Coordinates of C-alpha atoms and ligand atoms in Angstrom, one line a residue:
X1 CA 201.7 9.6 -109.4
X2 CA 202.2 11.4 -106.6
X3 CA 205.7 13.1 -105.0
X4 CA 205.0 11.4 -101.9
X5 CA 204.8 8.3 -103.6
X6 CA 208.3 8.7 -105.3
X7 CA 210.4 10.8 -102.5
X8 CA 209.9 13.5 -100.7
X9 CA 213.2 15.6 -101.5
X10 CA 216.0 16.7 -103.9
X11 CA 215.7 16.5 -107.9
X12 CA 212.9 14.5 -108.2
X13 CA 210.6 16.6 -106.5
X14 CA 211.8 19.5 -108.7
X15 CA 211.0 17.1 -111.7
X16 CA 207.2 16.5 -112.9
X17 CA 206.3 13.4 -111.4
X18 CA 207.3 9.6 -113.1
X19 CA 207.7 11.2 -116.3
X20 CA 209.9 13.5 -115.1
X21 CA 211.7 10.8 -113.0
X22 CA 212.6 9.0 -116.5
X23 CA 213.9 11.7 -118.5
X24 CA 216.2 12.8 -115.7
X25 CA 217.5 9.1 -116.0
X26 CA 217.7 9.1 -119.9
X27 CA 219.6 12.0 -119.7
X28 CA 221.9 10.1 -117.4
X29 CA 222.2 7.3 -119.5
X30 CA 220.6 7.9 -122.7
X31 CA 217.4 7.3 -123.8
X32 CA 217.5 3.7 -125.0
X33 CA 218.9 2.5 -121.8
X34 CA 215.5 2.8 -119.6
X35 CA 212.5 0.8 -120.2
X36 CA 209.6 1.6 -118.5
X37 CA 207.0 0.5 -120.4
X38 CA 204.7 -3.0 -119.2
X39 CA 206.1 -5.2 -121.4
X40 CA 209.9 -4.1 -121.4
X41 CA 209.8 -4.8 -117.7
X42 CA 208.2 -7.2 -117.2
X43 CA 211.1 -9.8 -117.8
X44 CA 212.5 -8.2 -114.7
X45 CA 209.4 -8.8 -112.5
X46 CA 211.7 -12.0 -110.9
X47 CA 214.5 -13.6 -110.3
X48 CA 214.9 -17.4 -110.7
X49 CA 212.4 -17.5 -107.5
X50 CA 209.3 -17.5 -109.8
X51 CA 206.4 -17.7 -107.2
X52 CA 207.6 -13.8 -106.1
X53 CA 207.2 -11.2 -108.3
X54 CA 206.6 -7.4 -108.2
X55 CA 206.9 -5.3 -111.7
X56 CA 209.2 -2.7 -111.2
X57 CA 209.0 1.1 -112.5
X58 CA 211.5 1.1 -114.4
X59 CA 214.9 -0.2 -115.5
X60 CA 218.1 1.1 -116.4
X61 CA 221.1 -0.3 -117.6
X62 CA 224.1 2.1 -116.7
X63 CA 226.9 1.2 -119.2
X64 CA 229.5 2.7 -117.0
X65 CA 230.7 3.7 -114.0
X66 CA 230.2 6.8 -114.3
X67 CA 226.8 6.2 -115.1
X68 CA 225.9 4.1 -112.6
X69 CA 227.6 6.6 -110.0
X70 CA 225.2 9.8 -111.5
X71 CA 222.2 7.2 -111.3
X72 CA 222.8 6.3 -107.7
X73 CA 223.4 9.9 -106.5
X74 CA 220.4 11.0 -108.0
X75 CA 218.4 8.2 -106.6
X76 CA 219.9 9.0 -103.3
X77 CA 218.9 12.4 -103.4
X78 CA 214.8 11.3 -104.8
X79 CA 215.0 8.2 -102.1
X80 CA 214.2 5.9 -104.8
X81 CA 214.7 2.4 -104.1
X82 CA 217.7 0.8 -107.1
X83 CA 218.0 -3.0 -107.0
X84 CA 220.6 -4.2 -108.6
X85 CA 220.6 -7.6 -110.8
X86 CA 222.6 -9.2 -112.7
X87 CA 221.4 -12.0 -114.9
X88 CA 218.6 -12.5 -112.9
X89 CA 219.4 -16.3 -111.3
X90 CA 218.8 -15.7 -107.8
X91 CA 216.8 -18.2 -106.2
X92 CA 216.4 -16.6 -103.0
X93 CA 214.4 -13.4 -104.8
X94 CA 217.1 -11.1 -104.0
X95 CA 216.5 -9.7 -107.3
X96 CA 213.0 -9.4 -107.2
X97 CA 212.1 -5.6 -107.9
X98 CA 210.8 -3.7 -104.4
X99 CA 207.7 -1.5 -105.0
X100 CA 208.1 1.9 -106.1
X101 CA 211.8 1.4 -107.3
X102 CA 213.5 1.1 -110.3
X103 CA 215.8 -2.2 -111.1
X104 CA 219.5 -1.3 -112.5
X105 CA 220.4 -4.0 -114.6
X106 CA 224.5 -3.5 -114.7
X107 CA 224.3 -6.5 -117.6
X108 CA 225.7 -4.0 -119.9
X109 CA 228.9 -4.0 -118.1
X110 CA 231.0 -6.9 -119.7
X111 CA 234.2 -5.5 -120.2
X112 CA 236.9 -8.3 -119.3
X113 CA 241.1 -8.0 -119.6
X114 CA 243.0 -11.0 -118.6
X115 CA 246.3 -10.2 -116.7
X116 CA 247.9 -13.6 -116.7
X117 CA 251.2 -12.1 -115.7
X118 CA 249.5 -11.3 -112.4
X119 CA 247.3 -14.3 -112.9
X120 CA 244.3 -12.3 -112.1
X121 CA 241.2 -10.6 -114.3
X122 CA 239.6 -7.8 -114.1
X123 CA 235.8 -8.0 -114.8
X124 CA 232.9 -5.7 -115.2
X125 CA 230.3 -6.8 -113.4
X126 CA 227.9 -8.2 -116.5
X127 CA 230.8 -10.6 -117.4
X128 CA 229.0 -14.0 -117.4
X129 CA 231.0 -16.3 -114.9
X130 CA 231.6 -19.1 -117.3
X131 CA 233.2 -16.4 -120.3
X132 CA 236.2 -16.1 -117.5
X133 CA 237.4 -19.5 -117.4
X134 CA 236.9 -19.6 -120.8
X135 CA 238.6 -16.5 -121.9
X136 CA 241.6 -17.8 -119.3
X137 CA 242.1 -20.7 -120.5
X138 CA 244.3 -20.2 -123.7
X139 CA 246.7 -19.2 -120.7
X140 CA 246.5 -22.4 -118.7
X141 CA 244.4 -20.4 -115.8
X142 CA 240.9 -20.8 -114.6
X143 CA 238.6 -18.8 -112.1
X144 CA 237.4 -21.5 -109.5
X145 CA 234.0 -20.3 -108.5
X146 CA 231.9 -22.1 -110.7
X147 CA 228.2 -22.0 -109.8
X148 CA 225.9 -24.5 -111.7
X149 CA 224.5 -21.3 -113.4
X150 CA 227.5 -20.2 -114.7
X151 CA 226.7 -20.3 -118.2
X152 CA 223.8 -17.1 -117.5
X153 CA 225.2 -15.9 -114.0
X154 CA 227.7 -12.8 -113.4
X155 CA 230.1 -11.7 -111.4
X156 CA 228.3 -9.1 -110.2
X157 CA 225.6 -11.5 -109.1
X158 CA 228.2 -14.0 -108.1
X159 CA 230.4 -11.4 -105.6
X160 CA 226.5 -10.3 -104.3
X161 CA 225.8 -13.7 -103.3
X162 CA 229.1 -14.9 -102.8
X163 CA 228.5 -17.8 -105.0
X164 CA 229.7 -21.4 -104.5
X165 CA 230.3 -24.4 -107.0
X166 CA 231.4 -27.9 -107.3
X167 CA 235.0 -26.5 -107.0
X168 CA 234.9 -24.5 -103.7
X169 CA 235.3 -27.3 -102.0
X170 CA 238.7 -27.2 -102.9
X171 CA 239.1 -24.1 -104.0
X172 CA 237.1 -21.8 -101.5
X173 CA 234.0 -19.4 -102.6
X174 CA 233.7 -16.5 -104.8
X175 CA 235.5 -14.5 -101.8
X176 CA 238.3 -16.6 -101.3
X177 CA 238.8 -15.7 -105.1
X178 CA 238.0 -12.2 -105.5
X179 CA 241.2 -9.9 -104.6
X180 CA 240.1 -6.3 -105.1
X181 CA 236.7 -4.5 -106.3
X182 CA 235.1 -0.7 -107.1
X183 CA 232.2 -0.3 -105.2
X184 CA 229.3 2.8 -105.7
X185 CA 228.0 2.6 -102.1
X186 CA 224.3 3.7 -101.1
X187 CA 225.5 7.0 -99.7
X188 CA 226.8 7.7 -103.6
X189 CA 230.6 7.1 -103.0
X190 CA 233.3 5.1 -105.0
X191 CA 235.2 2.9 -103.0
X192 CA 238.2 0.7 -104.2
X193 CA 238.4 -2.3 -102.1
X194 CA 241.1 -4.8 -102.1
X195 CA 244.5 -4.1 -104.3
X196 CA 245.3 -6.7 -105.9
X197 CA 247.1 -8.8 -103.6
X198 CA 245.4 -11.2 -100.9
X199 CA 246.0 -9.2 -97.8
X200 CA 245.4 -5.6 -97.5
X201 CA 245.8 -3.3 -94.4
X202 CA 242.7 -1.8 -92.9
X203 CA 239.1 -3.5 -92.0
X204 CA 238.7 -6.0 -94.9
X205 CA 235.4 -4.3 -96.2
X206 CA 236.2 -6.6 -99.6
X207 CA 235.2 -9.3 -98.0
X208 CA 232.0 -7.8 -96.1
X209 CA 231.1 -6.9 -100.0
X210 CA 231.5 -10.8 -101.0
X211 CA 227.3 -12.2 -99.9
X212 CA 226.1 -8.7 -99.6
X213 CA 223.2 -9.2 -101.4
X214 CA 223.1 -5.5 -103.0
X215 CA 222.2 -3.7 -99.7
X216 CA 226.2 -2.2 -99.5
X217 CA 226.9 -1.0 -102.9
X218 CA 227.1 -1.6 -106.6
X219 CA 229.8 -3.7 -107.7
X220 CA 231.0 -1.9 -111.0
X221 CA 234.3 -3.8 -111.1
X222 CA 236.5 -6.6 -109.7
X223 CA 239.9 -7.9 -110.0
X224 CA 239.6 -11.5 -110.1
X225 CA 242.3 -14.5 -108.6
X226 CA 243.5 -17.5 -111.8
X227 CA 244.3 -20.4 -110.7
X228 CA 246.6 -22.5 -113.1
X229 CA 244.6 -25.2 -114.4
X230 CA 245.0 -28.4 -113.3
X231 CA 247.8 -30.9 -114.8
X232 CA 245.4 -34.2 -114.7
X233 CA 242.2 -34.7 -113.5
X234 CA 239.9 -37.4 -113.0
X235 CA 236.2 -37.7 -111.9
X236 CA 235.2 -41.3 -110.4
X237 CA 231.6 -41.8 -110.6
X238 CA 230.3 -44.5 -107.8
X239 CA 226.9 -45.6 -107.7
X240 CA 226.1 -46.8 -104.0
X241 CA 222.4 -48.4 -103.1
X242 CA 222.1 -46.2 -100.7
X243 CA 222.3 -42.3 -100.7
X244 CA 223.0 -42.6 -96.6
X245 CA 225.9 -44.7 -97.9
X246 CA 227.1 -41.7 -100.4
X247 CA 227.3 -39.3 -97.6
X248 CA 229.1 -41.7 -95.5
X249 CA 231.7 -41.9 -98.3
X250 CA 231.7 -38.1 -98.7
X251 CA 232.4 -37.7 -94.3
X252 CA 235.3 -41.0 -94.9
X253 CA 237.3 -39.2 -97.6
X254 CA 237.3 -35.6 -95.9
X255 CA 238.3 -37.1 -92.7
X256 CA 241.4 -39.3 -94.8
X257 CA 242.7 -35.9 -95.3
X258 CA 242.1 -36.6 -99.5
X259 CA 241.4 -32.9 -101.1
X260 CA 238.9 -33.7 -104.1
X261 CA 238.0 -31.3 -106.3
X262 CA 234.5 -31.6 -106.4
X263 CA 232.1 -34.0 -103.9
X264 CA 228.7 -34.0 -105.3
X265 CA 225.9 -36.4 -104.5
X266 CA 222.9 -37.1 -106.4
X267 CA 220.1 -38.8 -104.5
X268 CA 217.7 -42.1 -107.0
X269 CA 215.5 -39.1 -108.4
X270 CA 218.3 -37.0 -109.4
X271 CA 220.1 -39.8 -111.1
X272 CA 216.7 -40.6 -112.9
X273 CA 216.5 -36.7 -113.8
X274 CA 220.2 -36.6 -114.8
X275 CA 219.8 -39.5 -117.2
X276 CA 216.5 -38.0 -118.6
X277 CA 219.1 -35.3 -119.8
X278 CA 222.0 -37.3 -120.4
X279 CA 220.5 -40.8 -121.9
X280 CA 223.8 -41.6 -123.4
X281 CA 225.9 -41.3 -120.3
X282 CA 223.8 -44.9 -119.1
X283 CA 223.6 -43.9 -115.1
X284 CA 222.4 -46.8 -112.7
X285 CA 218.9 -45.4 -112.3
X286 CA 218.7 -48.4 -109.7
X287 CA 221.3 -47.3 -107.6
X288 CA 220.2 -45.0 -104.4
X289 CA 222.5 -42.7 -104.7
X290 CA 225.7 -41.9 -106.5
X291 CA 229.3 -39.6 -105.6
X292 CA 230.8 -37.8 -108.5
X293 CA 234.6 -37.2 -107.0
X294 CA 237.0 -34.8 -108.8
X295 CA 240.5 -35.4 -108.6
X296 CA 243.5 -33.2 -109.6
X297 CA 246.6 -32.0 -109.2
X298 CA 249.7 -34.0 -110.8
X299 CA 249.3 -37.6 -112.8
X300 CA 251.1 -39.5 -109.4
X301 CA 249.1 -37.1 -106.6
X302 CA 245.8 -38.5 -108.5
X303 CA 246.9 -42.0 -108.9
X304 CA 247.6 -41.8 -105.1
X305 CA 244.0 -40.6 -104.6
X306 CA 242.3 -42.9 -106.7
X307 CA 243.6 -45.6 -104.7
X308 CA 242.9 -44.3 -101.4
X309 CA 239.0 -43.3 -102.9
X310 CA 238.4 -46.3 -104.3
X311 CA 239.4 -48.2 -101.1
X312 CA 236.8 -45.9 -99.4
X313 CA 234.3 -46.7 -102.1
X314 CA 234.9 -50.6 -102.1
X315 CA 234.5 -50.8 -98.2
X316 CA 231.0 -48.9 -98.6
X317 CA 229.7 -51.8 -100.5
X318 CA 229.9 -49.1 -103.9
X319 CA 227.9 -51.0 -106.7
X320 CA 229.8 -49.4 -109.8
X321 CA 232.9 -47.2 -109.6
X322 CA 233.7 -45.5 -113.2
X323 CA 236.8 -43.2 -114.7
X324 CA 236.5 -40.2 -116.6
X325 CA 240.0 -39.1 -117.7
X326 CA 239.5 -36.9 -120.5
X327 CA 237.9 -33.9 -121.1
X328 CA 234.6 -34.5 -123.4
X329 CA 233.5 -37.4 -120.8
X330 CA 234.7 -35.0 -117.6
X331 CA 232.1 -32.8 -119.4
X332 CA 229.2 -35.0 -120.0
X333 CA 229.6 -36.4 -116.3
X334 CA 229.1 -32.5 -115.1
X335 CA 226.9 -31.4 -117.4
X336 CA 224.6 -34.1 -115.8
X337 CA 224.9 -33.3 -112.6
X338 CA 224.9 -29.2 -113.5
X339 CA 221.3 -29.8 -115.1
X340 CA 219.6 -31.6 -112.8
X341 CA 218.1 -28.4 -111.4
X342 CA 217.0 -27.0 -114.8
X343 CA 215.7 -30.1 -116.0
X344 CA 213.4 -30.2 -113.1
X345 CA 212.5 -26.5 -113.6
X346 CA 211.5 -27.9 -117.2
X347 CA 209.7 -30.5 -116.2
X348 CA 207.9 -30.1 -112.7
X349 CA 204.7 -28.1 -112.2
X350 CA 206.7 -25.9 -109.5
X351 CA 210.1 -26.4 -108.0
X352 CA 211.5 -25.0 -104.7
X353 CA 215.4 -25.4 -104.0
X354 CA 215.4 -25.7 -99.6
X355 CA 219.3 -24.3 -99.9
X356 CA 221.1 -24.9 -96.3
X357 CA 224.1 -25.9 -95.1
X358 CA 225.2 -28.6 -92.4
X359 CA 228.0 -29.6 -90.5
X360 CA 229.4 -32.2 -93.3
X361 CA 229.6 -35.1 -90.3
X362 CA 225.7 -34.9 -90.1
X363 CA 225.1 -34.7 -93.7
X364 CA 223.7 -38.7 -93.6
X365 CA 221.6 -37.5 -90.8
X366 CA 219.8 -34.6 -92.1
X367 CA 219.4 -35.9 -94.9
X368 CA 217.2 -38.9 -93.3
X369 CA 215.2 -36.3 -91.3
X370 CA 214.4 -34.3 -94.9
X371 CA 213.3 -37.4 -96.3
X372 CA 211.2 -38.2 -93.6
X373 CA 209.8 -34.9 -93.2
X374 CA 208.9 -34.7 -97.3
X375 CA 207.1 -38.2 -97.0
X376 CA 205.3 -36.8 -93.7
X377 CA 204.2 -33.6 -95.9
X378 CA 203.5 -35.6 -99.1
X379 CA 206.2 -33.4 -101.2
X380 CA 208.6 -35.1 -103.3
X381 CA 212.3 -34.1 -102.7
X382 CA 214.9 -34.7 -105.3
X383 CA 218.7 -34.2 -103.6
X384 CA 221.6 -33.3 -105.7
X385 CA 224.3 -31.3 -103.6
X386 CA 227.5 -29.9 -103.2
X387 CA 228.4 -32.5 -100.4
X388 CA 231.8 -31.6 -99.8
X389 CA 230.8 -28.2 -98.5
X390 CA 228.2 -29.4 -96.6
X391 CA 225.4 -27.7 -98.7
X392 CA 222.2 -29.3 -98.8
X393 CA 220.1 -28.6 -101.9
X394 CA 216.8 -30.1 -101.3
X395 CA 214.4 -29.4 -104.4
X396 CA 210.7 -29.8 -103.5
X397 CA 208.7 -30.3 -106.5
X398 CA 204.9 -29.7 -105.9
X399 CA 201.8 -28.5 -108.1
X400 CA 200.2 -25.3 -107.0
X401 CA 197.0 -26.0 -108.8
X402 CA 196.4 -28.8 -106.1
X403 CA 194.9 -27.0 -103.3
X404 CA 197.3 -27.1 -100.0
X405 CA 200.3 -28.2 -102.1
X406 CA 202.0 -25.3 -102.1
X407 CA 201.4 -24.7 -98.0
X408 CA 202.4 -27.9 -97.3
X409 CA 205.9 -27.4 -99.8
X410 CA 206.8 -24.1 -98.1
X411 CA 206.5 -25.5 -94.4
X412 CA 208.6 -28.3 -95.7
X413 CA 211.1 -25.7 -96.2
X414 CA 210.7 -24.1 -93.1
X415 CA 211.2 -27.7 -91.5
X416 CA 214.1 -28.2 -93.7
X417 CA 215.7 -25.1 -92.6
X418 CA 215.0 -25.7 -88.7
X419 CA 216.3 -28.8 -89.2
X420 CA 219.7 -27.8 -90.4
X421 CA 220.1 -24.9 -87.8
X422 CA 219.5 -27.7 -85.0
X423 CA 222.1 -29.7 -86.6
X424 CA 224.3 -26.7 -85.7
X425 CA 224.1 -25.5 -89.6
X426 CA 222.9 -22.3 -91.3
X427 CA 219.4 -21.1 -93.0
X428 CA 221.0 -20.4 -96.0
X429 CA 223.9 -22.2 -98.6
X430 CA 225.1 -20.3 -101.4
X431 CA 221.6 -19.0 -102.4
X432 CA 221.6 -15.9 -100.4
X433 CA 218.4 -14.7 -98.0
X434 CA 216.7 -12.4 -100.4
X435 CA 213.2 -12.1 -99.6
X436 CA 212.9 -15.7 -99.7
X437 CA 214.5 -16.5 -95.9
X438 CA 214.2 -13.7 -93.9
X439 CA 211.9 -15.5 -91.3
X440 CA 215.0 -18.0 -91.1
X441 CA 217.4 -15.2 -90.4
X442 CA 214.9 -14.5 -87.6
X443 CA 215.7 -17.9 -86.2
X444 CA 219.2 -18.1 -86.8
X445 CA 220.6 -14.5 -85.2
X446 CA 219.7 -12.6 -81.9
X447 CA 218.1 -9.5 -82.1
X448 CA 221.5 -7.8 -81.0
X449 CA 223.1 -9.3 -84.0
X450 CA 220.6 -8.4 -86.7
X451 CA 221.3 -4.8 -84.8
X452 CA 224.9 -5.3 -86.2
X453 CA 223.8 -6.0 -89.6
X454 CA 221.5 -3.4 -89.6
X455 CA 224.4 -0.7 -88.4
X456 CA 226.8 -2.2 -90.6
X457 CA 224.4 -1.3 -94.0
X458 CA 223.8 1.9 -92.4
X459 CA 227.7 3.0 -92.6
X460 CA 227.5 2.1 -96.5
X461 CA 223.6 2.5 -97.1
X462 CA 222.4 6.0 -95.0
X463 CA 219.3 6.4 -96.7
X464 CA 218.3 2.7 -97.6
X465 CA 218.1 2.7 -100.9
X466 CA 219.9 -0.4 -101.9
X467 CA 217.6 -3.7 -102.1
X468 CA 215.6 -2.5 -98.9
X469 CA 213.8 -4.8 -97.1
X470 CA 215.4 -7.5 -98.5
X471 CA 218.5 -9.9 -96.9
X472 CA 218.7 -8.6 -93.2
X473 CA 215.0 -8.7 -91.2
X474 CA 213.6 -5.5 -88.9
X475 CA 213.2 -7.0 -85.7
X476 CA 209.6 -5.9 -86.3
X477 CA 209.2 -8.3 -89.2
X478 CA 210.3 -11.0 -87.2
X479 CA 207.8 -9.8 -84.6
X480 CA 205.7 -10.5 -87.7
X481 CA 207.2 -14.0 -88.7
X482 CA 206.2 -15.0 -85.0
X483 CA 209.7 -16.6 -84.2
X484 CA 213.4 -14.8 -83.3
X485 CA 216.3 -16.8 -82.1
X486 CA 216.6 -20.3 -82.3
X487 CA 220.3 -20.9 -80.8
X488 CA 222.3 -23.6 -83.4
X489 CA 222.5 -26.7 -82.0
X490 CA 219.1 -26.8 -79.9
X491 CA 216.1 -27.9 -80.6
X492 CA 213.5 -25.5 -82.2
X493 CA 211.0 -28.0 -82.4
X494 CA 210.1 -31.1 -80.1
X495 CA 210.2 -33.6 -83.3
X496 CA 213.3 -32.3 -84.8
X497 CA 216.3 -34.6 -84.4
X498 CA 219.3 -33.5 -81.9
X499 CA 222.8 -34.0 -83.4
Ligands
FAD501 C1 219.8 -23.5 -112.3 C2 220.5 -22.7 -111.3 C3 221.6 -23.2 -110.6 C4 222.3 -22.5 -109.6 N1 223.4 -23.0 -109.1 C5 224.1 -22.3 -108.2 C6 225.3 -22.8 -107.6 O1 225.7 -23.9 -107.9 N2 225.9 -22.0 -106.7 C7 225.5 -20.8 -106.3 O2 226.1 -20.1 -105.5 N3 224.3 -20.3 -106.8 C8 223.6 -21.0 -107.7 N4 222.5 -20.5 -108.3 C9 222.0 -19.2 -107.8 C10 222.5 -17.9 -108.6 O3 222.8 -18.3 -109.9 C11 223.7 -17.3 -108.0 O4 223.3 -16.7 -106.7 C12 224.3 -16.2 -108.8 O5 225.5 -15.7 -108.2 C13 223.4 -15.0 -109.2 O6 224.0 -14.3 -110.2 P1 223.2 -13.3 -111.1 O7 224.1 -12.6 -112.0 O8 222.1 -14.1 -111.7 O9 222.6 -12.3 -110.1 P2 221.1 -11.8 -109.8 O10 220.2 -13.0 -109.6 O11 220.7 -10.8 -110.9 O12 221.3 -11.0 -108.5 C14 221.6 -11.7 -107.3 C15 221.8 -10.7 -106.1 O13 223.0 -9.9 -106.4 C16 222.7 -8.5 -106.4 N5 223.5 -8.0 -107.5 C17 223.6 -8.4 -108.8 N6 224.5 -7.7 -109.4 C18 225.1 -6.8 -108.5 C19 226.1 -5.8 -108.6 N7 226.8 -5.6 -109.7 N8 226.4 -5.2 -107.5 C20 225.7 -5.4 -106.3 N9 224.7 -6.3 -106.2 C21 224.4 -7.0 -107.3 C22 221.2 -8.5 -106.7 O14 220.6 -7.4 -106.2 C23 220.7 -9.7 -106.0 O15 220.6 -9.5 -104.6 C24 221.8 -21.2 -109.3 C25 220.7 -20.7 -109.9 C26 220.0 -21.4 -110.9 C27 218.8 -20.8 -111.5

């Protein structure tokens, strides 16, 4: 291993090459807390985007602040690449190791202390999003964000990618719930952001942390907003025979002014998944498509709502409309929809989630154009989505053993993608860029913008250390990708449809 390889200045050119590199970190954060070996790291050669992968030189797992401070100044100082990860979920690969650099795993950091009087919590970054609500509960509070990989995913991850849910809808995303945070940025400092309350003087650099992808800082801690739980709630489950005629519910209930919730559709082929997981549960795998609608609030606010829905639903032509009341059916009705994805993961050869967002109006719309597209390309496309936020969740499942397959999947995506920005949407839902959508970011900013981003990470990130090349594009990369700029709401391609 050469220096030159590794940095070119500070400590670890005083140290005797990789081995040298290592012991330095033990010493930081003892010895059993850095795996370097093939098959220790090799669990951490990807995230949840399988197809990338790139075997990292090490990992450590800080199981402090402190520690993770000392690790990042000396890393600064060797101009090591650190990317952070969390449980490892990502499905944009923004947790994919970068050559040469070291992964720090901040899994270890799960403290959690529930301040109900303040209805707030305040989290170490390995807390596991779901252990929250959970641990809140006994208090009649909740923590809204609730990502369909909650059970694995933490906050960390969550404030990294700014993580959405079924509940945002209602409830807003993981920065709409995240009040104050302690930041190690690139350039090795601590930063407390936030204070506990929801407006703070000053630039509101909390917020710039929320969908940072890891190029700002480490999130070692955060101060987290409870909600009081709900009094009632009630999820109606409609089955419609079309899924055009699902999104047209979704647009009819937003524009009655009704605040559900949750809005999630599931397309014919994520209902037939769904009941592959949930046989007992006895979904109309005939329907085309199907609205899960959360209600809550008080017993006589949801009665209200019922009605108004279920007018909604009757005028659509819905073919079924059911009522889950209490909790253990609430459950099974989620837990169906929450493992759709997974269950494809189990089952298909290869699965890529085409994340997007788009104005919700158009949803109907775009969704026709998808489907079109996927029969053009031969790819199957299973939807399941968080409709009432307007993000599409198009999962392509192909076979990469069939020659072409994959090709034809990943300009799918790219069609998908090009389709939502002409729609006046964005390249990217809750998934984050990563390495997976730079090209898109290409199309979606102007170069003077991506100049912005670029200046921006600078202030926080002087020697580019944190997660480099992944989330914001070098306009020489999109020099690369062949495309820059496609303004939102015109046409990047002459067969795309114009909203
Ligand atoms: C089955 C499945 C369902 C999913 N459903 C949803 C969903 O409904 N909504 C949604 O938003 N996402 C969803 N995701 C995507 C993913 O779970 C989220 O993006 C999640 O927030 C990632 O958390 P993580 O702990 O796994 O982070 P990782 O995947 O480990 O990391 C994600 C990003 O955060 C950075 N990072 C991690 N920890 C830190 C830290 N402490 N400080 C700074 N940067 C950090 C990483 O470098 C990386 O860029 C789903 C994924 C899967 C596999």
């Amino acid at each position: 291993m050469t220096t030159h390889a590794w940095g070119r200045k500070g400590a670890y050119r005083k140290s005797s090459g990789l081995d040298g590199f290592l012991e330095s970190l033990r010493t930081i954060v003892g010895p059993s807390w850095v795996l370097s070996g093939d098959e220790e790291v090799a669990p951490f050669e990807c995230d949840a985007l399988f197809h990338l992968r790139q075997r990292p030189r090490a990992v450590v797992l800080p199981g402090n602040e402190s520690e993770v401070l000392a690790v990042l100044r000396f890393c600064a100082e060797a101009r090591i690449a650190i990317v952070p990860r969390g449980a490892g979920t990502s499905l944009s690969g923004g947790a994919m190791p970068v050559a040469e650099g070291i992964v720090m795993s901040l899994n270890r950091m799960k403290r959690l202390v529930i301040d109900a009087a303040a209805r707030q919590a305040v989290a170490g970054p390995g807390v596991r999003n779901v252990v929250v609500s959970q641990q809140a509960a006994p208090h009649g509070l909740f923590f809204a964000p609730d990502p369909s990989s909650q059970a694995a995913s933490t906050i960390g991850g969550n404030i990294a990618e700014n993580a959405g849910g079924v509940h945002c809808v209602k409830y807003g995303l993981t920065v709409n719930n995240v009040v104050g945070a302690r930041v190690v940025t690139g350039a090795g400092e601590l930063l407390e952001l936030g204070g506990g309350s929801l407006d703070q003087a000053g630039l509101d650099l909390l917020s710039l942390m929320n969908g940072s992808e890891g190029l700002l800082g480490l999130v070692t801690e955060a101060r987290l907003r409870l909600l009081p739980a709900p009094k009632a709630v009630r999820v109606l489950l409609a089955f419609f025979s079309s899924v055009q005629a699902t999104c047209e519910a979704v647009t009819r209930i937003i524009a009655a002014g009704i605040m559900p919730a949750g809005l999630e559709v599931m397309d014919q082929a994520s209902l037939q998944t769904a009941d592959g997981y949930s046989p007992a549960l006895a979904l109309r795998i005939d329907a085309g498509g199907a609205l899960l609608c959360e209600l809550d609030g008080e017993l006589i606010d949801i009665a209200d709502a019922t009605c108004r829905v279920s007018s909604i639903f009757e005028t659509l032509g819905a073919l079924e409309v059911r009522h889950a009341d209490d909790e253990a059916q609430r459950y099974q009705l989620w837990a169906a929809r929450k493992n759709v994805l997974p269950a494809l993961l189990r089952t298909a050869r290869d699965v890529y989630v085409a994340d997007c967002v788009v104005p919700r109006h158009a949803l109907s719309q775009v969704l026709d154009k998808v489907m079109h597209l996927g029969r053009e390309r031969r790819i199957d496309v299973v939807q399941a989505f968080h409709a009432g936020d307007g993000n599409l969740h198009s999962v392509l499942r192909y076979d990469s053993d069939i020659p072409g397959e994959e090709d034809r999947a990943m300009a799918l995506a790219d069609a998908i993608m090009q389709t939502a920005l002409a729609a006046g949407g964005t390249v990217s839902g809750e998934h984050g860029i990563g390495t997976e959508k730079l090209h898109g970011m290409c199309w979606q900013f102007s170069a003077d913008e991506l100049d912005v981003f670029h200046g921006i990470r600078a202030v926080f990130d002087p020697h580019g250390i944190l997660n480099p090349g992944k989330s914001i594009p070098t306009l020489h990369r999109c020099a690369e990708f062949g495309g820059m700029h496609i303004r939102r709401g015109e046409l990047p391609h002459a067969d795309l449809p114009r909203f």
